[in-house]
mmCIF file of C-alpha atoms in Angstrom:
data_model
loop_
_atom_site.group_PDB
_atom_site.id
_atom_site.type_symbol
_atom_site.label_atom_id
_atom_site.label_comp_id
_atom_site.label_asym_id
_atom_site.label_seq_id
_atom_site.Cartn_x
_atom_site.Cartn_y
_atom_site.Cartn_z
ATOM 1 C CA MET A 20 151.784 -84.535 -16.280
ATOM 2 C CA HIS A 21 153.117 -87.755 -14.814
ATOM 3 C CA VAL A 22 150.254 -89.202 -12.771
ATOM 4 C CA PRO A 23 151.510 -90.803 -9.520
ATOM 5 C CA ASP A 24 150.048 -93.819 -7.781
ATOM 6 C CA GLY A 25 147.006 -93.026 -5.657
ATOM 7 C CA PHE A 26 145.300 -90.383 -7.813
ATOM 8 C CA ILE A 27 143.186 -92.938 -9.717
ATOM 9 C CA ASP A 28 141.632 -96.001 -8.075
ATOM 10 C CA ALA A 29 142.653 -99.569 -8.885
ATOM 11 C CA PRO A 30 139.766 -100.571 -11.221
ATOM 12 C CA VAL A 31 140.209 -97.534 -13.483
ATOM 13 C CA SER A 32 144.007 -97.893 -13.371
ATOM 14 C CA VAL A 33 143.662 -101.519 -14.486
ATOM 15 C CA ALA A 34 141.227 -100.546 -17.246
ATOM 16 C CA ALA A 35 143.609 -97.821 -18.424
ATOM 17 C CA GLY A 36 146.428 -100.362 -18.353
ATOM 18 C CA VAL A 37 144.443 -102.753 -20.542
ATOM 19 C CA PHE A 38 143.636 -99.923 -22.953
ATOM 20 C CA ALA A 39 147.283 -98.820 -23.036
ATOM 21 C CA ALA A 40 148.449 -102.389 -23.667
ATOM 22 C CA GLY A 41 145.993 -102.653 -26.549
ATOM 23 C CA ALA A 42 147.209 -99.334 -27.966
ATOM 24 C CA VAL A 43 150.819 -100.509 -27.762
ATOM 25 C CA ALA A 44 149.913 -103.805 -29.461
ATOM 26 C CA VAL A 45 148.162 -101.971 -32.296
ATOM 27 C CA SER A 46 151.104 -99.577 -32.561
ATOM 28 C CA LEU A 47 153.571 -102.448 -32.819
ATOM 29 C CA ARG A 48 151.746 -103.647 -35.926
ATOM 30 C CA GLY A 49 151.218 -100.169 -37.351
ATOM 31 C CA ALA A 50 154.843 -99.167 -36.779
ATOM 32 C CA ARG A 51 155.962 -101.910 -39.180
ATOM 33 C CA ARG A 52 154.590 -99.728 -41.984
ATOM 34 C CA GLU A 53 156.346 -96.619 -40.656
ATOM 35 C CA LEU A 54 159.771 -97.993 -39.782
ATOM 36 C CA ASP A 55 162.468 -98.834 -42.284
ATOM 37 C CA GLU A 56 166.233 -98.985 -42.395
ATOM 38 C CA ARG A 57 166.588 -95.228 -41.933
ATOM 39 C CA THR A 58 163.724 -94.362 -39.632
ATOM 40 C CA ALA A 59 164.274 -97.082 -36.999
ATOM 41 C CA PRO A 60 167.349 -95.342 -35.535
ATOM 42 C CA LEU A 61 165.580 -91.973 -35.902
ATOM 43 C CA ALA A 62 162.720 -93.272 -33.749
ATOM 44 C CA GLY A 63 165.202 -94.272 -31.039
ATOM 45 C CA LEU A 64 166.679 -90.783 -31.196
ATOM 46 C CA VAL A 65 163.221 -89.201 -30.935
ATOM 47 C CA ALA A 66 162.487 -91.201 -27.778
ATOM 48 C CA ALA A 67 165.806 -90.132 -26.240
ATOM 49 C CA PHE A 68 165.265 -86.507 -27.243
ATOM 50 C CA ILE A 69 161.808 -86.475 -25.654
ATOM 51 C CA PHE A 70 163.270 -87.955 -22.466
ATOM 52 C CA ALA A 71 165.872 -85.176 -22.393
ATOM 53 C CA VAL A 72 163.479 -82.322 -23.105
ATOM 54 C CA GLN A 73 160.997 -83.573 -20.504
ATOM 55 C CA MET A 74 163.684 -82.785 -17.921
ATOM 56 C CA LEU A 75 163.500 -79.108 -18.903
ATOM 57 C CA ASN A 76 160.586 -77.724 -16.904
ATOM 58 C CA PHE A 77 159.760 -74.159 -17.937
ATOM 59 C CA PRO A 78 157.763 -71.642 -15.834
ATOM 60 C CA VAL A 79 154.198 -70.989 -17.007
ATOM 61 C CA ALA A 80 152.696 -69.121 -14.038
ATOM 62 C CA ALA A 81 153.594 -68.096 -10.510
ATOM 63 C CA GLY A 82 154.851 -71.242 -8.795
ATOM 64 C CA THR A 83 153.907 -73.557 -11.682
ATOM 65 C CA SER A 84 155.983 -75.128 -14.433
ATOM 66 C CA GLY A 85 155.427 -77.357 -17.423
ATOM 67 C CA HIS A 86 157.420 -79.664 -19.661
ATOM 68 C CA LEU A 87 157.175 -81.159 -23.113
ATOM 69 C CA MET A 88 154.896 -84.173 -23.464
ATOM 70 C CA GLY A 89 156.242 -84.988 -26.913
ATOM 71 C CA GLY A 90 153.260 -86.677 -28.521
ATOM 72 C CA ALA A 91 152.954 -84.121 -31.306
ATOM 73 C CA LEU A 92 156.688 -83.993 -31.935
ATOM 74 C CA ALA A 93 157.026 -87.770 -32.165
ATOM 75 C CA ALA A 94 153.922 -88.253 -34.320
ATOM 76 C CA ILE A 95 155.031 -85.652 -36.856
ATOM 77 C CA LEU A 96 158.618 -86.889 -37.062
ATOM 78 C CA VAL A 97 158.185 -90.679 -37.067
ATOM 79 C CA GLY A 98 154.456 -91.385 -37.497
ATOM 80 C CA PRO A 99 151.597 -91.933 -35.033
ATOM 81 C CA TYR A 100 152.101 -95.645 -34.366
ATOM 82 C CA THR A 101 155.813 -95.284 -33.765
ATOM 83 C CA ALA A 102 155.113 -92.188 -31.659
ATOM 84 C CA VAL A 103 152.962 -94.183 -29.232
ATOM 85 C CA LEU A 104 155.848 -96.628 -28.857
ATOM 86 C CA CYS A 105 158.310 -93.756 -28.317
ATOM 87 C CA LEU A 106 156.217 -92.275 -25.512
ATOM 88 C CA SER A 107 155.642 -95.713 -23.979
ATOM 89 C CA VAL A 108 159.388 -96.372 -23.851
ATOM 90 C CA VAL A 109 160.040 -92.958 -22.283
ATOM 91 C CA LEU A 110 157.311 -93.364 -19.659
ATOM 92 C CA LEU A 111 158.454 -96.886 -18.842
ATOM 93 C CA MET A 112 162.051 -95.740 -18.323
ATOM 94 C CA GLN A 113 160.940 -92.787 -16.211
ATOM 95 C CA GLY A 114 158.637 -94.876 -14.044
ATOM 96 C CA ILE A 115 161.018 -97.773 -13.380
ATOM 97 C CA PHE A 116 164.341 -95.986 -12.966
ATOM 98 C CA PHE A 117 163.533 -92.380 -12.089
ATOM 99 C CA ALA A 118 160.381 -92.785 -9.945
ATOM 100 C CA ASP A 119 158.554 -90.338 -12.210
ATOM 101 C CA GLY A 120 154.951 -91.401 -12.811
ATOM 102 C CA GLY A 121 153.401 -94.185 -10.777
ATOM 103 C CA LEU A 122 153.986 -97.836 -11.586
ATOM 104 C CA THR A 123 150.333 -98.796 -11.137
ATOM 105 C CA ALA A 124 149.490 -95.592 -13.016
ATOM 106 C CA LEU A 125 151.679 -96.504 -16.001
ATOM 107 C CA GLY A 126 148.623 -97.379 -18.092
ATOM 108 C CA VAL A 127 147.037 -94.052 -17.162
ATOM 109 C CA ASN A 128 150.178 -92.171 -18.180
ATOM 110 C CA ILE A 129 150.564 -93.998 -21.490
ATOM 111 C CA THR A 130 146.904 -93.358 -22.253
ATOM 112 C CA VAL A 131 146.926 -89.686 -21.287
ATOM 113 C CA MET A 132 150.426 -88.610 -22.319
ATOM 114 C CA GLY A 133 151.047 -91.059 -25.129
ATOM 115 C CA VAL A 134 147.904 -92.135 -26.929
ATOM 116 C CA VAL A 135 145.743 -89.007 -26.508
ATOM 117 C CA THR A 136 148.466 -86.507 -27.396
ATOM 118 C CA VAL A 137 149.558 -88.514 -30.432
ATOM 119 C CA VAL A 138 146.060 -89.098 -31.833
ATOM 120 C CA VAL A 139 144.915 -85.508 -31.316
ATOM 121 C CA ALA A 140 148.136 -83.898 -32.540
ATOM 122 C CA TYR A 141 148.518 -86.055 -35.634
ATOM 123 C CA GLY A 142 144.883 -85.590 -36.581
ATOM 124 C CA VAL A 143 145.145 -81.808 -36.275
ATOM 125 C CA PHE A 144 148.463 -81.740 -38.123
ATOM 126 C CA ARG A 145 147.203 -83.780 -41.065
ATOM 127 C CA LEU A 146 144.047 -81.688 -41.258
ATOM 128 C CA LEU A 147 145.967 -78.425 -41.361
ATOM 129 C CA THR A 148 148.630 -79.603 -43.808
ATOM 130 C CA GLY A 149 145.826 -80.731 -46.095
ATOM 131 C CA LEU A 150 144.225 -77.291 -46.026
ATOM 132 C CA LEU A 151 147.264 -75.010 -46.039
ATOM 133 C CA PRO A 152 149.794 -74.444 -48.848
ATOM 134 C CA ARG A 153 152.401 -77.164 -49.218
ATOM 135 C CA THR A 154 155.328 -75.263 -47.738
ATOM 136 C CA ARG A 155 157.718 -75.764 -44.870
ATOM 137 C CA ARG A 156 156.355 -72.670 -43.177
ATOM 138 C CA SER A 157 152.829 -74.089 -43.265
ATOM 139 C CA ALA A 158 154.048 -77.448 -41.954
ATOM 140 C CA THR A 159 155.847 -75.734 -39.082
ATOM 141 C CA ALA A 160 152.760 -73.664 -38.254
ATOM 142 C CA SER A 161 150.637 -76.820 -38.359
ATOM 143 C CA ALA A 162 153.044 -78.485 -35.926
ATOM 144 C CA PHE A 163 152.671 -75.516 -33.584
ATOM 145 C CA VAL A 164 148.869 -75.717 -33.554
ATOM 146 C CA ALA A 165 148.825 -79.515 -33.274
ATOM 147 C CA ALA A 166 151.108 -79.458 -30.238
ATOM 148 C CA LEU A 167 149.177 -76.617 -28.649
ATOM 149 C CA VAL A 168 145.866 -78.491 -28.922
ATOM 150 C CA SER A 169 147.277 -81.836 -27.778
ATOM 151 C CA VAL A 170 148.264 -80.693 -24.288
ATOM 152 C CA PRO A 171 144.868 -79.462 -22.987
ATOM 153 C CA ALA A 172 143.335 -82.510 -24.695
ATOM 154 C CA SER A 173 145.592 -84.654 -22.526
ATOM 155 C CA ALA A 174 144.526 -82.674 -19.452
ATOM 156 C CA ALA A 175 140.883 -83.240 -20.371
ATOM 157 C CA ALA A 176 141.551 -86.978 -20.725
ATOM 158 C CA PHE A 177 143.065 -87.080 -17.234
ATOM 159 C CA THR A 178 140.034 -85.214 -15.900
ATOM 160 C CA LEU A 179 137.741 -87.822 -17.462
ATOM 161 C CA LEU A 180 139.662 -90.656 -15.806
ATOM 162 C CA TYR A 181 139.635 -88.775 -12.510
ATOM 163 C CA TRP A 182 135.881 -88.248 -12.811
ATOM 164 C CA ILE A 183 135.418 -91.998 -13.242
ATOM 165 C CA GLY A 184 137.950 -93.241 -10.710
ATOM 166 C CA GLY A 185 139.389 -90.389 -8.668
ATOM 167 C CA THR A 186 140.342 -91.302 -5.096
ATOM 168 C CA THR A 187 139.225 -87.975 -3.607
ATOM 169 C CA ASP A 188 135.828 -86.320 -3.752
ATOM 170 C CA ILE A 189 136.528 -83.081 -5.617
ATOM 171 C CA PRO A 190 133.951 -81.342 -7.872
ATOM 172 C CA ILE A 191 134.868 -82.403 -11.383
ATOM 173 C CA GLY A 192 134.124 -78.954 -12.785
ATOM 174 C CA LYS A 193 136.839 -77.424 -10.632
ATOM 175 C CA VAL A 194 139.310 -80.102 -11.668
ATOM 176 C CA PHE A 195 138.513 -79.654 -15.366
ATOM 177 C CA THR A 196 138.808 -75.855 -15.245
ATOM 178 C CA ALA A 197 142.089 -75.942 -13.337
ATOM 179 C CA MET A 198 143.665 -78.719 -15.399
ATOM 180 C CA VAL A 199 142.738 -77.396 -18.826
ATOM 181 C CA GLY A 200 143.503 -73.805 -17.846
ATOM 182 C CA VAL A 201 147.078 -74.434 -16.737
ATOM 183 C CA HIS A 202 147.742 -76.905 -19.555
ATOM 184 C CA VAL A 203 146.725 -74.370 -22.186
ATOM 185 C CA LEU A 204 149.678 -72.328 -20.918
ATOM 186 C CA ILE A 205 151.916 -75.394 -20.915
ATOM 187 C CA GLY A 206 150.675 -76.141 -24.428
ATOM 188 C CA ILE A 207 152.156 -72.855 -25.642
ATOM 189 C CA GLY A 208 155.592 -73.977 -24.486
ATOM 190 C CA GLU A 209 155.031 -77.407 -26.039
ATOM 191 C CA ALA A 210 154.007 -75.762 -29.295
ATOM 192 C CA VAL A 211 157.112 -73.575 -29.412
ATOM 193 C CA ILE A 212 159.467 -76.510 -28.756
ATOM 194 C CA THR A 213 157.667 -78.725 -31.266
ATOM 195 C CA ALA A 214 157.583 -76.083 -34.001
ATOM 196 C CA LEU A 215 161.255 -75.184 -33.535
ATOM 197 C CA THR A 216 162.317 -78.836 -33.649
ATOM 198 C CA VAL A 217 160.136 -79.782 -36.620
ATOM 199 C CA GLY A 218 161.183 -76.616 -38.447
ATOM 200 C CA ALA A 219 164.858 -77.408 -37.857
ATOM 201 C CA VAL A 220 164.508 -80.960 -39.180
ATOM 202 C CA LEU A 221 162.514 -79.733 -42.180
ATOM 203 C CA ALA A 222 165.308 -77.295 -42.988
ATOM 204 C CA VAL A 223 168.013 -79.974 -43.149
ATOM 205 C CA ARG A 224 166.284 -83.320 -43.764
ATOM 206 C CA PRO A 225 162.629 -82.913 -44.783
ATOM 207 C CA ASP A 226 162.675 -86.480 -46.139
ATOM 208 C CA LEU A 227 162.907 -87.761 -42.552
ATOM 209 C CA VAL A 228 159.724 -86.009 -41.388
ATOM 210 C CA HIS A 229 156.953 -88.596 -41.619
ATOM 211 C CA GLY A 230 154.107 -86.110 -41.385
ATOM 212 C CA VAL A 231 155.014 -84.257 -44.581
ATOM 213 C CA GLN A 232 156.018 -87.137 -46.817
ATOM 214 C CA GLY A 233 154.611 -86.456 -50.262
ATOM 215 C CA THR A 234 152.959 -83.181 -49.243
ATOM 216 C CA LEU A 235 155.619 -80.475 -49.271
ATOM 217 C CA THR A 236 156.226 -80.213 -52.982
ATOM 218 C CA ALA A 237 153.815 -80.265 -55.888
ATOM 219 C CA PRO A 238 154.736 -82.391 -58.936
ATOM 220 C CA LEU A 239 156.903 -80.752 -61.577
ATOM 221 C CA LYS A 240 154.909 -79.529 -64.587
ATOM 222 C CA LEU A 241 155.973 -79.620 -68.240
ATOM 223 C CA ARG A 242 154.334 -77.767 -71.109
ATOM 224 C CA VAL A 243 153.502 -80.174 -73.939
ATOM 225 C CA ASP A 244 151.651 -78.874 -77.010
ATOM 226 C CA GLY A 245 150.582 -75.836 -75.020
ATOM 227 C CA GLU A 246 149.246 -77.830 -72.060
ATOM 228 C CA LEU A 247 150.742 -78.359 -68.606
ATOM 229 C CA VAL A 248 151.240 -82.015 -67.696
ATOM 230 C CA ASP A 249 152.940 -83.756 -64.763
ATOM 231 C CA ALA A 250 156.582 -84.485 -65.407
ATOM 232 C CA PRO A 251 157.652 -88.130 -65.015
ATOM 233 C CA ALA A 252 159.183 -88.926 -61.657
ATOM 234 C CA PRO A 253 162.972 -88.948 -61.797
ATOM 235 C CA THR A 254 164.597 -92.344 -61.539
ATOM 236 C CA ARG A 255 167.965 -92.837 -59.927
ATOM 237 C CA GLU A 256 169.920 -95.766 -58.710
ATOM 238 C CA PRO A 257 169.733 -96.199 -54.928
ATOM 239 C CA GLU A 258 172.580 -94.615 -53.004
ATOM 240 C CA PRO A 259 172.523 -96.513 -49.709
ATOM 241 C CA VAL A 260 176.040 -95.581 -48.672
ATOM 242 C CA THR A 261 175.461 -91.857 -49.118
ATOM 243 C CA ALA A 262 172.088 -92.047 -47.365
ATOM 244 C CA HIS A 263 173.535 -93.931 -44.404
ATOM 245 C CA ARG A 264 176.424 -91.490 -44.110
ATOM 246 C CA SER A 265 174.072 -88.496 -44.147
ATOM 247 C CA ASN A 266 171.757 -90.121 -41.611
ATOM 248 C CA ARG A 267 174.661 -90.928 -39.340
ATOM 249 C CA GLY A 268 175.685 -87.288 -39.089
ATOM 250 C CA PHE A 269 172.113 -86.210 -38.438
ATOM 251 C CA LEU A 270 171.629 -88.860 -35.747
ATOM 252 C CA ILE A 271 174.921 -88.023 -34.028
ATOM 253 C CA THR A 272 173.996 -84.333 -33.940
ATOM 254 C CA GLY A 273 170.590 -85.140 -32.466
ATOM 255 C CA LEU A 274 172.035 -87.495 -29.851
ATOM 256 C CA VAL A 275 174.681 -84.976 -28.774
ATOM 257 C CA SER A 276 171.937 -82.369 -28.425
ATOM 258 C CA ALA A 277 169.922 -84.726 -26.211
ATOM 259 C CA PHE A 278 172.968 -85.387 -24.016
ATOM 260 C CA LEU A 279 173.634 -81.661 -23.641
ATOM 261 C CA LEU A 280 170.013 -80.919 -22.757
ATOM 262 C CA ALA A 281 169.734 -83.709 -20.191
ATOM 263 C CA GLY A 282 173.271 -83.500 -18.822
ATOM 264 C CA PHE A 283 173.759 -79.738 -18.641
ATOM 265 C CA VAL A 284 170.776 -77.561 -19.518
ATOM 266 C CA SER A 285 168.436 -79.543 -17.228
ATOM 267 C CA PHE A 286 170.240 -78.075 -14.201
ATOM 268 C CA TYR A 287 168.670 -74.709 -15.029
ATOM 269 C CA ALA A 288 165.122 -76.051 -15.396
ATOM 270 C CA SER A 289 162.349 -74.648 -13.217
ATOM 271 C CA ALA A 290 162.039 -76.335 -9.821
ATOM 272 C CA SER A 291 158.363 -75.362 -9.461
ATOM 273 C CA PRO A 292 155.757 -78.167 -9.473
ATOM 274 C CA ASP A 293 154.305 -78.965 -12.875
ATOM 275 C CA GLY A 294 150.707 -78.339 -13.867
ATOM 276 C CA LEU A 295 149.264 -81.563 -12.483
ATOM 277 C CA GLU A 296 151.216 -81.306 -9.236
ATOM 278 C CA ARG A 297 150.041 -77.723 -8.723
ATOM 279 C CA VAL A 298 146.399 -78.532 -9.440
ATOM 280 C CA ALA A 299 146.581 -81.637 -7.246
ATOM 281 C CA ALA A 300 147.943 -79.626 -4.321
ATOM 282 C CA ASP A 301 145.463 -76.777 -4.777
ATOM 283 C CA GLN A 302 142.387 -78.971 -5.247
ATOM 284 C CA GLY A 303 143.257 -81.777 -2.814
ATOM 285 C CA ILE A 304 143.649 -84.471 -5.468
ATOM 286 C CA ASP A 305 146.872 -85.638 -3.841
ATOM 287 C CA GLU A 306 145.347 -86.546 -0.473
ATOM 288 C CA LYS A 307 145.792 -90.275 -1.117
ATOM 289 C CA VAL A 308 148.969 -90.195 -3.154
ATOM 290 C CA GLU A 309 151.156 -93.254 -2.570
ATOM 291 C CA GLU A 310 154.914 -93.553 -2.290
ATOM 292 C CA HIS A 311 156.475 -94.564 -5.556
ATOM 293 C CA GLY A 312 157.461 -98.210 -5.829
ATOM 294 C CA ALA A 313 160.858 -97.190 -7.242
ATOM 295 C CA ALA A 314 161.517 -94.457 -4.671
ATOM 296 C CA ASP A 315 164.686 -96.300 -3.594
ATOM 297 C CA SER A 316 166.079 -96.367 -7.132
ATOM 298 C CA PRO A 317 169.614 -94.911 -7.336
ATOM 299 C CA LEU A 318 168.302 -92.565 -10.051
ATOM 300 C CA ALA A 319 165.068 -91.510 -8.328
ATOM 301 C CA ASP A 320 164.095 -87.867 -8.849
ATOM 302 C CA TYR A 321 166.654 -87.566 -11.666
ATOM 303 C CA GLY A 322 169.720 -87.630 -9.466
ATOM 304 C CA VAL A 323 172.461 -90.113 -8.611
ATOM 305 C CA GLY A 324 171.944 -90.939 -4.957
ATOM 306 C CA ASP A 325 175.581 -91.209 -3.864
ATOM 307 C CA ILE A 326 176.687 -87.919 -5.418
ATOM 308 C CA ALA A 327 176.207 -84.813 -3.266
ATOM 309 C CA ASN A 328 176.903 -82.244 -5.988
ATOM 310 C CA ALA A 329 173.469 -81.451 -7.432
ATOM 311 C CA ARG A 330 174.777 -80.341 -10.823
ATOM 312 C CA LEU A 331 176.890 -83.455 -11.302
ATOM 313 C CA SER A 332 174.226 -85.765 -9.868
ATOM 314 C CA GLY A 333 171.476 -84.444 -12.138
ATOM 315 C CA GLY A 334 173.742 -84.361 -15.165
ATOM 316 C CA LEU A 335 174.840 -87.961 -14.754
ATOM 317 C CA ALA A 336 171.246 -89.070 -14.222
ATOM 318 C CA GLY A 337 170.170 -87.247 -17.370
ATOM 319 C CA VAL A 338 172.954 -88.717 -19.487
ATOM 320 C CA THR A 339 172.195 -92.174 -18.106
ATOM 321 C CA GLY A 340 168.511 -91.762 -18.916
ATOM 322 C CA VAL A 341 169.162 -90.608 -22.469
ATOM 323 C CA SER A 342 171.608 -93.478 -23.022
ATOM 324 C CA ALA A 343 169.219 -96.104 -21.670
ATOM 325 C CA THR A 344 166.276 -94.689 -23.609
ATOM 326 C CA VAL A 345 168.084 -94.580 -26.933
ATOM 327 C CA VAL A 346 169.372 -98.133 -26.470
ATOM 328 C CA VAL A 347 166.011 -99.591 -25.414
ATOM 329 C CA GLY A 348 164.056 -97.537 -27.935
ATOM 330 C CA THR A 349 166.323 -98.323 -30.867
ATOM 331 C CA GLY A 350 166.280 -101.998 -29.894
ATOM 332 C CA VAL A 351 162.486 -102.071 -29.899
ATOM 333 C CA PHE A 352 162.270 -100.307 -33.257
ATOM 334 C CA TRP A 353 164.862 -102.550 -34.882
ATOM 335 C CA VAL A 354 162.901 -105.605 -33.735
ATOM 336 C CA VAL A 355 159.726 -104.130 -35.215
ATOM 337 C CA ARG A 356 161.552 -103.396 -38.443
ATOM 338 C CA ARG A 357 162.907 -106.954 -38.588
ATOM 339 C CA ARG A 358 159.373 -108.276 -38.206
ATOM 340 C CA ARG A 359 158.437 -106.202 -41.228
ATOM 341 C CA GLU A 360 161.260 -107.788 -43.218
ATOM 342 C CA ASP A 361 160.271 -111.281 -42.101
ATOM 343 C CA GLU A 362 156.666 -110.716 -43.177
ATOM 344 C CA ARG A 363 157.793 -109.545 -46.617
ATOM 345 C CA GLY A 364 160.300 -112.343 -46.989
ATOM 346 C CA GLY A 365 163.250 -110.011 -47.526
ATOM 347 C CA PRO A 366 164.842 -106.693 -46.597
ATOM 348 C CA ALA A 367 162.416 -103.841 -46.018
ATOM 349 C CA ARG A 368 162.757 -101.102 -48.583
ATOM 350 C CA SER A 369 162.389 -97.479 -47.605
ATOM 351 C CA ASP A 370 159.746 -95.574 -49.496
ATOM 352 C CA HIS A 371 162.289 -92.754 -49.790
ATOM 353 C CA GLU A 372 165.549 -94.643 -50.100
ATOM 354 C CA ASN A 373 166.469 -92.670 -53.205
ATOM 355 C CA VAL A 374 166.084 -89.292 -51.568
#
């Protein structure tokens, strides 16, 4: 649902940009509490993985496709504040280098695809994990529902912005029905991808999943004088070398997966227009669409301009995008982490460094 330039008028686009900038500023402060020595590189990987998976459009109806938005996935894995930053980095890279999502509409896209999806998904996820049993299966099911709800919520947010500042005169009821209807279907695909990814990480490294920290396991009980009491928390010396080594393998596996998805699997993605493009064409929303400011980029439309072979061109563009996103994203998150250290007057300690 990358909104191009021309769908929303200038005043509303500016207002959305101001709101998005404020959300990013708040997230920069909030992410200092979420990022530590281990999770900063993970956040960079999450941004790169979302970039890769967003290249994999899947069919949802005749002539319509959808792709992962990633707000739920990022929020559950690295926390809501860091998730907003992840999505902002991805959308910025896509808009500047790949001509995907308008430049003047960047604030609209961060608001709709980043902030709304993250807030809605994380709220639903925390609500469900608080109500359901503390198991991995429940956490995975909660991730599924959170992702499913976040996508039509994003579509509704776009409809609201279009109602306020749309550049074409289309009955808002028709826009709302069409947008939410198709994005419910897209939400099913988003939910499946999110649940599979969260479930896979929970199976191998549950300590790295921000959304379930302290909720998956109940405290150990001991029977003392016939009564059950909480066992004291185990104390162990930190094992930074082992933790780093384990994280390194996990991060390498995730990065290789992102490269394979963007560089190879993306060639087989659906070529049909996504939900917003289909609704825009059917309802006439795209009557005043503007040419993208980065249309002449050598990577525009996820291809390398000088390479005729479509498979090679798309694969190289995908690998380049993943590489750039992981470098920029990791750089941003390391800077945020360093600010946390500076504020504390020393190295930041992970809340789970002994795991």
